């Protein structure tokens, strides 16, 4: 079995220390900060980023272009390693298509190597959790094709459940109307969203107040999780650690799960979801 590497992009919200632990490469995406300019995801201080958003300044993201993917992949291929890229949902970004095009071009340049690009149809730590499971398969001895097949076979069981605290950011991104944002804010209505089978962020339900929204995320896991006591659960948050810890404690008390990993929603996703975003990721019977 030839040596191979697993590569993803920074929409996965896996921080540098976790990426090093998993032995993966995370290609940073670009974020344009109003009045500051474009920075790479890994150059941005996450606390300062959320304070920046709270000041009602805007941040915009852009996909990685094909050349940057080609440069990244080529650095491993020329050393005799195969490449498995697990990318940001094509339902939310053109990033995956750029990587796919780079993989196809480099497959011609290196016919003896394997360059595989997989559309995760995932986002944030949902993408991160799928990458984690891919790493586990690799560490168990699976070859690149077996891991790629595992990702394809299981990605629609990777459940994403989100809520946000401030509807302003969803309104700006066209996820909710201006009327919904105003009324929702006045009535403390919190959306309950998920990423569907096409990789799109969909508004599914709503809850009255933050505590009810957190409980709604928990209820989704209770209703659909597969053998939760055996799972590693991922939770991401937009500078609201206490809420993430509250959700984690609820899950631990109910299910006694294998492990729970909590991390921040990074700038790529946070630019669109805003401060106070809370998201839960696990394997379930369906998304």
Short mmCIF file of C-alpha atoms in Angstrom, two decimals:
data_model
loop_
_atom_site.label_atom_id
_atom_site.label_comp_id
_atom_site.label_asym_id
_atom_site.label_seq_id
_atom_site.Cartn_x
_atom_site.Cartn_y
_atom_site.Cartn_z
CA UNK A 1 0.00 0.00 0.00
CA UNK A 2 1.43 3.31 -1.05
CA UNK A 3 1.78 6.09 1.52
CA UNK A 4 -0.90 8.77 1.30
CA UNK A 5 -1.91 12.00 2.99
CA UNK A 6 -5.32 13.35 3.96
CA UNK A 7 -5.90 17.01 3.12
CA UNK A 8 -8.89 19.21 3.90
CA UNK A 9 -9.59 22.94 3.99
CA UNK A 10 -10.13 25.39 6.82
CA UNK A 11 -13.92 25.36 6.57
CA UNK A 12 -13.57 22.16 8.64
CA UNK A 13 -12.83 24.29 11.74
CA UNK A 14 -10.09 21.93 12.90
CA UNK A 15 -7.50 24.11 14.68
CA UNK A 16 -3.78 23.75 14.01
CA UNK A 17 -3.09 21.73 17.17
CA UNK A 18 -5.84 19.22 16.34
CA UNK A 19 -4.69 18.95 12.73
CA UNK A 20 -1.19 18.13 13.95
CA UNK A 21 -2.59 15.51 16.31
CA UNK A 22 -4.56 13.91 13.45
CA UNK A 23 -1.65 14.16 11.03
CA UNK A 24 -3.59 16.02 8.34
CA UNK A 25 -2.97 19.08 6.20
CA UNK A 26 -5.53 21.91 6.36
CA UNK A 27 -5.43 24.34 3.45
CA UNK A 28 -6.49 27.81 4.69
CA UNK A 29 -9.28 29.66 2.90
CA UNK A 30 -9.38 33.45 2.50
CA UNK A 31 -11.48 35.87 4.54
CA UNK A 32 -11.88 39.53 3.59
CA UNK A 33 -12.39 41.73 6.66
CA UNK A 34 -14.09 45.08 6.12
CA UNK A 35 -11.56 47.88 6.45
CA UNK A 36 -8.66 45.46 6.95
CA UNK A 37 -8.39 43.41 3.78
CA UNK A 38 -7.93 39.76 2.93
CA UNK A 39 -6.31 37.37 5.37
CA UNK A 40 -5.85 33.65 5.40
CA UNK A 41 -8.07 31.84 7.90
CA UNK A 42 -5.10 30.73 10.02
CA UNK A 43 -3.81 34.31 10.32
CA UNK A 44 -6.92 35.55 12.15
CA UNK A 45 -7.22 35.66 15.93
CA UNK A 46 -10.60 34.07 16.65
CA UNK A 47 -11.47 36.24 19.67
CA UNK A 48 -10.67 39.43 17.78
CA UNK A 49 -12.64 38.12 14.81
CA UNK A 50 -15.86 37.76 16.80
CA UNK A 51 -15.40 41.17 18.39
CA UNK A 52 -14.98 42.51 14.87
CA UNK A 53 -18.32 40.93 13.86
CA UNK A 54 -20.06 42.21 17.00
CA UNK A 55 -19.14 45.72 15.90
CA UNK A 56 -21.38 45.02 12.84
CA UNK A 57 -18.48 45.05 10.42
CA UNK A 58 -18.63 42.47 7.66
CA UNK A 59 -16.43 39.58 6.62
CA UNK A 60 -16.58 37.81 3.27
CA UNK A 61 -15.07 34.53 2.16
CA UNK A 62 -13.82 33.18 -1.13
CA UNK A 63 -13.02 29.73 -2.45
CA UNK A 64 -9.46 28.50 -2.85
CA UNK A 65 -8.47 28.71 -6.50
CA UNK A 66 -7.32 25.70 -8.49
CA UNK A 67 -3.68 26.79 -8.56
CA UNK A 68 -3.37 26.77 -4.79
CA UNK A 69 -4.81 23.28 -4.61
CA UNK A 70 -2.49 22.13 -7.38
CA UNK A 71 0.52 23.56 -5.55
CA UNK A 72 -0.50 21.87 -2.29
CA UNK A 73 -1.23 18.48 -3.87
CA UNK A 74 1.91 18.58 -6.03
CA UNK A 75 4.14 19.04 -2.98
CA UNK A 76 3.12 15.56 -1.79
CA UNK A 77 2.82 13.83 -5.15
CA UNK A 78 6.38 14.72 -6.18
CA UNK A 79 7.55 13.02 -2.96
CA UNK A 80 5.83 9.80 -3.99
CA UNK A 81 2.73 10.15 -1.79
CA UNK A 82 -0.86 9.78 -2.88
CA UNK A 83 -3.43 12.45 -1.93
CA UNK A 84 -6.94 12.20 -0.51
CA UNK A 85 -8.72 15.55 -0.30
CA UNK A 86 -11.96 15.79 1.72
CA UNK A 87 -13.51 19.13 0.90
CA UNK A 88 -16.02 21.77 1.94
CA UNK A 89 -19.58 21.07 0.77
CA UNK A 90 -20.18 21.85 -2.89
CA UNK A 91 -23.62 23.02 -1.78
CA UNK A 92 -22.03 25.95 0.05
CA UNK A 93 -18.86 26.80 -1.87
CA UNK A 94 -16.99 26.33 -5.14
CA UNK A 95 -13.94 25.20 -3.17
CA UNK A 96 -14.47 21.50 -3.83
CA UNK A 97 -14.74 21.97 -7.61
CA UNK A 98 -11.42 23.83 -7.66
CA UNK A 99 -9.82 20.92 -5.81
CA UNK A 100 -11.46 18.36 -8.10
CA UNK A 101 -10.16 20.15 -11.18
CA UNK A 102 -6.66 20.29 -9.67
CA UNK A 103 -6.83 16.58 -8.83
CA UNK A 104 -7.82 15.69 -12.39
CA UNK A 105 -5.02 17.79 -13.86
CA UNK A 106 -2.39 16.31 -11.54
CA UNK A 107 -3.60 12.76 -12.20
CA UNK A 108 -2.42 13.29 -15.77
CA UNK A 109 0.91 14.70 -14.60
CA UNK A 110 1.45 11.85 -12.12
CA UNK A 111 -0.23 8.79 -13.71
CA UNK A 112 1.48 6.49 -11.21
CA UNK A 113 -0.05 8.35 -8.24
CA UNK A 114 -3.60 8.53 -6.90
CA UNK A 115 -5.20 11.93 -6.39
CA UNK A 116 -8.71 11.55 -4.98
CA UNK A 117 -11.07 14.44 -4.19
CA UNK A 118 -14.24 13.78 -2.18
CA UNK A 119 -17.09 16.25 -1.70
CA UNK A 120 -17.91 15.94 2.00
CA UNK A 121 -21.27 17.72 1.65
CA UNK A 122 -20.32 18.89 5.16
CA UNK A 123 -19.29 22.11 6.86
CA UNK A 124 -17.60 23.30 10.05
CA UNK A 125 -16.79 20.53 12.52
CA UNK A 126 -19.17 18.27 10.61
CA UNK A 127 -16.52 18.25 7.92
CA UNK A 128 -13.96 18.00 10.70
CA UNK A 129 -15.67 14.97 12.24
CA UNK A 130 -15.84 13.23 8.86
CA UNK A 131 -12.11 13.87 8.43
CA UNK A 132 -11.52 12.47 11.95
CA UNK A 133 -13.30 9.23 11.00
CA UNK A 134 -11.27 9.06 7.79
CA UNK A 135 -8.06 9.38 9.81
CA UNK A 136 -9.23 6.58 12.12
CA UNK A 137 -9.80 4.34 9.10
CA UNK A 138 -6.39 5.21 7.72
CA UNK A 139 -4.71 4.51 11.07
CA UNK A 140 -6.49 1.14 11.16
CA UNK A 141 -4.72 0.19 7.93
CA UNK A 142 -7.21 1.16 5.21
CA UNK A 143 -5.75 2.22 1.88
CA UNK A 144 -6.67 5.47 0.11
CA UNK A 145 -9.48 3.93 -1.94
CA UNK A 146 -10.99 2.25 1.10
CA UNK A 147 -10.96 5.50 3.05
CA UNK A 148 -12.44 7.44 0.14
CA UNK A 149 -15.22 4.86 -0.15
CA UNK A 150 -15.84 5.04 3.60
CA UNK A 151 -16.24 8.81 3.38
CA UNK A 152 -18.64 8.54 0.44
CA UNK A 153 -20.66 5.80 2.14
CA UNK A 154 -20.99 7.60 5.49
CA UNK A 155 -21.11 11.32 4.75
CA UNK A 156 -24.91 11.45 4.62
CA UNK A 157 -25.00 10.01 8.13
CA UNK A 158 -22.89 12.90 9.44
CA UNK A 159 -25.56 15.01 11.15
CA UNK A 160 -25.17 18.79 11.43
CA UNK A 161 -27.46 20.75 13.75
CA UNK A 162 -26.97 24.50 14.17
CA UNK A 163 -28.53 27.42 15.93
CA UNK A 164 -27.49 31.07 15.96
CA UNK A 165 -27.96 33.86 18.46
CA UNK A 166 -28.13 36.81 16.06
CA UNK A 167 -30.30 36.60 12.94
CA UNK A 168 -28.54 39.64 11.43
CA UNK A 169 -25.84 37.44 9.90
CA UNK A 170 -28.29 34.97 8.34
CA UNK A 171 -30.25 37.89 6.93
CA UNK A 172 -27.16 39.38 5.36
CA UNK A 173 -26.37 36.04 3.76
CA UNK A 174 -29.89 35.65 2.43
CA UNK A 175 -30.76 32.73 4.72
CA UNK A 176 -33.67 34.57 6.32
CA UNK A 177 -35.72 37.58 5.24
CA UNK A 178 -35.39 41.03 6.80
CA UNK A 179 -38.87 40.63 8.28
CA UNK A 180 -38.01 37.27 9.83
CA UNK A 181 -34.81 38.71 11.28
CA UNK A 182 -36.59 41.70 12.85
CA UNK A 183 -39.51 39.69 14.25
CA UNK A 184 -37.26 36.85 15.34
CA UNK A 185 -35.03 39.25 17.23
CA UNK A 186 -37.99 40.94 18.91
CA UNK A 187 -39.54 37.62 19.96
CA UNK A 188 -36.22 35.88 20.75
CA UNK A 189 -36.86 33.26 18.08
CA UNK A 190 -33.81 31.11 17.34
CA UNK A 191 -33.57 29.06 14.14
CA UNK A 192 -32.73 25.36 14.25
CA UNK A 193 -30.88 24.46 11.04
CA UNK A 194 -29.07 21.55 9.50
CA UNK A 195 -27.00 20.69 6.43
CA UNK A 196 -29.11 18.56 4.10
CA UNK A 197 -28.19 15.72 1.73
CA UNK A 198 -27.23 18.21 -0.98
CA UNK A 199 -24.88 20.00 1.39
CA UNK A 200 -27.05 23.11 1.77
CA UNK A 201 -27.74 24.90 5.05
CA UNK A 202 -31.48 24.60 5.63
CA UNK A 203 -33.73 26.21 8.22
CA UNK A 204 -35.73 23.32 9.73
CA UNK A 205 -37.37 24.57 12.90
CA UNK A 206 -37.36 27.39 15.41
CA UNK A 207 -37.16 27.67 19.17
CA UNK A 208 -38.28 30.38 21.59
CA UNK A 209 -35.13 31.48 23.38
CA UNK A 210 -31.56 30.30 23.61
CA UNK A 211 -32.12 27.50 26.13
CA UNK A 212 -34.89 26.03 24.00
CA UNK A 213 -32.60 26.14 20.96
CA UNK A 214 -29.86 24.28 22.81
CA UNK A 215 -32.38 21.67 23.91
CA UNK A 216 -33.58 21.34 20.32
CA UNK A 217 -30.05 20.41 19.20
CA UNK A 218 -29.86 17.83 21.97
CA UNK A 219 -33.26 16.41 20.96
CA UNK A 220 -32.10 15.94 17.36
CA UNK A 221 -29.21 13.81 18.59
CA UNK A 222 -31.43 11.82 20.93
CA UNK A 223 -33.82 11.09 18.07
CA UNK A 224 -31.34 10.03 15.39
CA UNK A 225 -27.88 9.17 16.80
CA UNK A 226 -26.50 5.70 16.09
CA UNK A 227 -25.08 4.03 19.25
CA UNK A 228 -24.26 7.42 20.81
CA UNK A 229 -22.43 5.86 23.75
CA UNK A 230 -19.77 4.63 21.28
CA UNK A 231 -19.36 7.91 19.44
CA UNK A 232 -16.98 10.83 19.47
CA UNK A 233 -19.14 13.96 19.34
CA UNK A 234 -18.00 17.31 17.95
CA UNK A 235 -19.43 20.68 19.05
CA UNK A 236 -18.44 24.03 17.55
CA UNK A 237 -19.28 27.49 18.84
CA UNK A 238 -18.99 31.13 17.78
CA UNK A 239 -17.36 32.54 20.92
CA UNK A 240 -20.01 31.04 23.24
CA UNK A 241 -18.08 28.32 25.05
CA UNK A 242 -20.44 28.21 28.03
CA UNK A 243 -23.34 27.23 25.77
CA UNK A 244 -21.19 24.59 24.08
CA UNK A 245 -20.21 23.19 27.47
CA UNK A 246 -23.85 23.17 28.56
CA UNK A 247 -24.79 21.13 25.49
CA UNK A 248 -21.83 18.80 26.05
CA UNK A 249 -22.85 18.23 29.67
CA UNK A 250 -26.41 17.37 28.58
CA UNK A 251 -25.09 14.83 26.08
CA UNK A 252 -22.63 13.30 28.54
CA UNK A 253 -25.30 12.95 31.22
CA UNK A 254 -27.77 11.31 28.83
CA UNK A 255 -25.53 9.09 26.72
CA UNK A 256 -22.12 8.72 28.37
CA UNK A 257 -20.49 9.15 24.95
CA UNK A 258 -16.96 8.02 24.14
CA UNK A 259 -15.66 11.59 23.91
CA UNK A 260 -16.78 15.14 23.16
CA UNK A 261 -14.55 17.60 21.34
CA UNK A 262 -15.38 21.32 21.54
CA UNK A 263 -13.80 23.98 19.32
CA UNK A 264 -14.55 27.38 17.81
CA UNK A 265 -16.42 28.06 14.59
CA UNK A 266 -13.64 29.50 12.45
CA UNK A 267 -13.74 32.67 10.34
CA UNK A 268 -14.82 30.94 7.12
CA UNK A 269 -18.09 29.68 8.62
CA UNK A 270 -18.35 32.34 11.33
CA UNK A 271 -18.40 35.12 8.73
CA UNK A 272 -21.82 33.83 7.67
CA UNK A 273 -23.24 32.55 10.98
CA UNK A 274 -21.95 35.19 13.40
CA UNK A 275 -21.17 35.23 17.13
CA UNK A 276 -23.26 32.91 19.24
CA UNK A 277 -23.41 30.14 16.67
CA UNK A 278 -23.70 26.71 18.29
CA UNK A 279 -23.45 23.47 16.30
CA UNK A 280 -23.62 19.78 17.10
CA UNK A 281 -22.20 16.96 14.96
CA UNK A 282 -22.63 13.19 15.26
CA UNK A 283 -23.36 10.06 13.24
CA UNK A 284 -27.05 9.40 12.85
CA UNK A 285 -29.58 7.35 10.92
CA UNK A 286 -30.08 10.28 8.55
CA UNK A 287 -29.20 13.96 8.31
#
